Tab-separated table of C-alpha atoms in Angstrom:
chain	number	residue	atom	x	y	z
H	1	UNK	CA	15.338	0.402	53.920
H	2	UNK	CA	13.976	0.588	50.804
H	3	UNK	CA	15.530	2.974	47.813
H	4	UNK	CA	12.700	4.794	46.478
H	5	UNK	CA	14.237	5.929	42.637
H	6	UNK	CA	15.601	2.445	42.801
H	7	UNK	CA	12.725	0.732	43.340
H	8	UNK	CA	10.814	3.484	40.753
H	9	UNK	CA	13.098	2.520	38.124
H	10	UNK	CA	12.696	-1.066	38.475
H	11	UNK	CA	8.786	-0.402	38.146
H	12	UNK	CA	8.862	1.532	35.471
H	13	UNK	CA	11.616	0.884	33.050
H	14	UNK	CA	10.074	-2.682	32.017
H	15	UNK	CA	6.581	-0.658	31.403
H	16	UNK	CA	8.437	1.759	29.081
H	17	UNK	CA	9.804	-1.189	27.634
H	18	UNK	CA	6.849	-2.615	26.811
H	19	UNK	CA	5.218	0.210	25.406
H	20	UNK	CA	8.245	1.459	23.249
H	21	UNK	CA	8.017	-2.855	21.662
H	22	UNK	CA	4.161	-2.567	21.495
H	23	UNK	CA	4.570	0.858	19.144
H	24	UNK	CA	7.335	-0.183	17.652
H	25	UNK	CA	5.616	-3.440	16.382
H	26	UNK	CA	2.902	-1.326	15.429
H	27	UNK	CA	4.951	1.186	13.462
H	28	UNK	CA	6.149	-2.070	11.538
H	29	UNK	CA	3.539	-3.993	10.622
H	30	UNK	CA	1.736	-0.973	9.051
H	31	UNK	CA	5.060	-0.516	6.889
H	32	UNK	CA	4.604	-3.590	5.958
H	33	UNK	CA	1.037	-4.015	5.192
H	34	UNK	CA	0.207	-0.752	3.829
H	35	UNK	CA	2.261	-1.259	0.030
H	36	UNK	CA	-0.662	-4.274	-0.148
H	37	UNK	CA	-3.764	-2.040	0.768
H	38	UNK	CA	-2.334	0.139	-2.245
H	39	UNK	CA	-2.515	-2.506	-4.357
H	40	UNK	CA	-5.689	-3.845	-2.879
H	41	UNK	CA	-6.998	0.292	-4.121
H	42	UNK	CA	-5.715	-0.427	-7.039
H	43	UNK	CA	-7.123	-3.339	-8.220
H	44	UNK	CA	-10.561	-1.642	-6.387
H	45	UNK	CA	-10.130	1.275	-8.328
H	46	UNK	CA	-9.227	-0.497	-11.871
H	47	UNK	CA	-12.638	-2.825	-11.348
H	48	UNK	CA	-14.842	0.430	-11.451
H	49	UNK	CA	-13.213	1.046	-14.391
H	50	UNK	CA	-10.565	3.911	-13.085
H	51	UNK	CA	-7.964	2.221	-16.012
H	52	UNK	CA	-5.659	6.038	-15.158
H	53	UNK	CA	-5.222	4.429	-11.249
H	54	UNK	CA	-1.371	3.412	-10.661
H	55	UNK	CA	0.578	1.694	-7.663
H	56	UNK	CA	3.325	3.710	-6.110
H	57	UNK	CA	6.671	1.702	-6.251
H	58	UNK	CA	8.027	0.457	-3.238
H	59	UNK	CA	9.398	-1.917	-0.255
H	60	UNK	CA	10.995	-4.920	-0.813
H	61	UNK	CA	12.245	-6.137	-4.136
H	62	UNK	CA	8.962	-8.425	-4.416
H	63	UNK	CA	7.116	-5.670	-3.834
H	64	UNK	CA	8.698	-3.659	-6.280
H	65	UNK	CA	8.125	-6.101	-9.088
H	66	UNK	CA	4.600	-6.948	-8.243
H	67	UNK	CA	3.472	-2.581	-7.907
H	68	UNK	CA	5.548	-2.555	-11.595
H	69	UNK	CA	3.703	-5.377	-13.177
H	70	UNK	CA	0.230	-4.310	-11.671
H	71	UNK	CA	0.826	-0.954	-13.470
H	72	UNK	CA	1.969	-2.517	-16.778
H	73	UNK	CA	-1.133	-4.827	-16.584
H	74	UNK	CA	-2.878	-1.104	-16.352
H	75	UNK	CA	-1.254	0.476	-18.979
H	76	UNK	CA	-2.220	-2.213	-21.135
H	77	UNK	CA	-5.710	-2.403	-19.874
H	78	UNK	CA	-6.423	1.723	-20.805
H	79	UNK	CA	-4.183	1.288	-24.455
H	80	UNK	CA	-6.947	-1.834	-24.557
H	81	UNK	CA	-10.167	0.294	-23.795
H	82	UNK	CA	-8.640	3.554	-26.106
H	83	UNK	CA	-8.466	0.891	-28.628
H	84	UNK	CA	-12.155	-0.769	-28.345
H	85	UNK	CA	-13.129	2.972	-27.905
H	86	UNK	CA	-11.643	4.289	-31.469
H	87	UNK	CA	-13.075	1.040	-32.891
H	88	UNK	CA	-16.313	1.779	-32.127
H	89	UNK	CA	-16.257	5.104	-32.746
H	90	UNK	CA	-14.803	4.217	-36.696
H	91	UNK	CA	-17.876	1.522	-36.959
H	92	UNK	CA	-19.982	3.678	-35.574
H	93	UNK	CA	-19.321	6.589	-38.200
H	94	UNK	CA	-18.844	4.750	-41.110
């Protein structure tokens, strides 16, 4: 004799298992993949010229330093263009 819930539980518990590891692995490697499509945007956005665009700060330590020096690389980029910009616009009306 054969204990149906028993025999249920046995089936099913490893299933749920399974599919609680395969979300939970997916739930984690978009937390840790999605601070480097930011900065992937970012560096997108700063090629067409979008010099405004910053990185959010966030994750690891690593992470944190690398979103902080993309934006400082940024910020110096648009102070470079306002720069070139003025310049141009002195020459220009003198």
């Amino acid at each position: 004799h054969v204990d149906m819930p028993a025999w249920i539980a046995i089936g099913i518990l490893p299933m749920l298992s399974l599919f609680a590891g395969i979300l939970l692995s997916i739930w984690m490697s978009r937390s840790v993949t999605r601070p480097f499509s930011q900065l992937a945007e970012a560096a997108h956005n700063i090629g067409k010229r979008d010099l405004t665009y910053r990185v959010q700060t966030g994750g690891s330590l690593e992470l944190q330093a690398l979103a902080q020096s993309f934006n400082r690389m940024a910020e110096q980029l648009e102070q470079a263009e306002t720069t070139r910009r003025n310049l141009i616009a002195d020459v220009a009306h003198d």
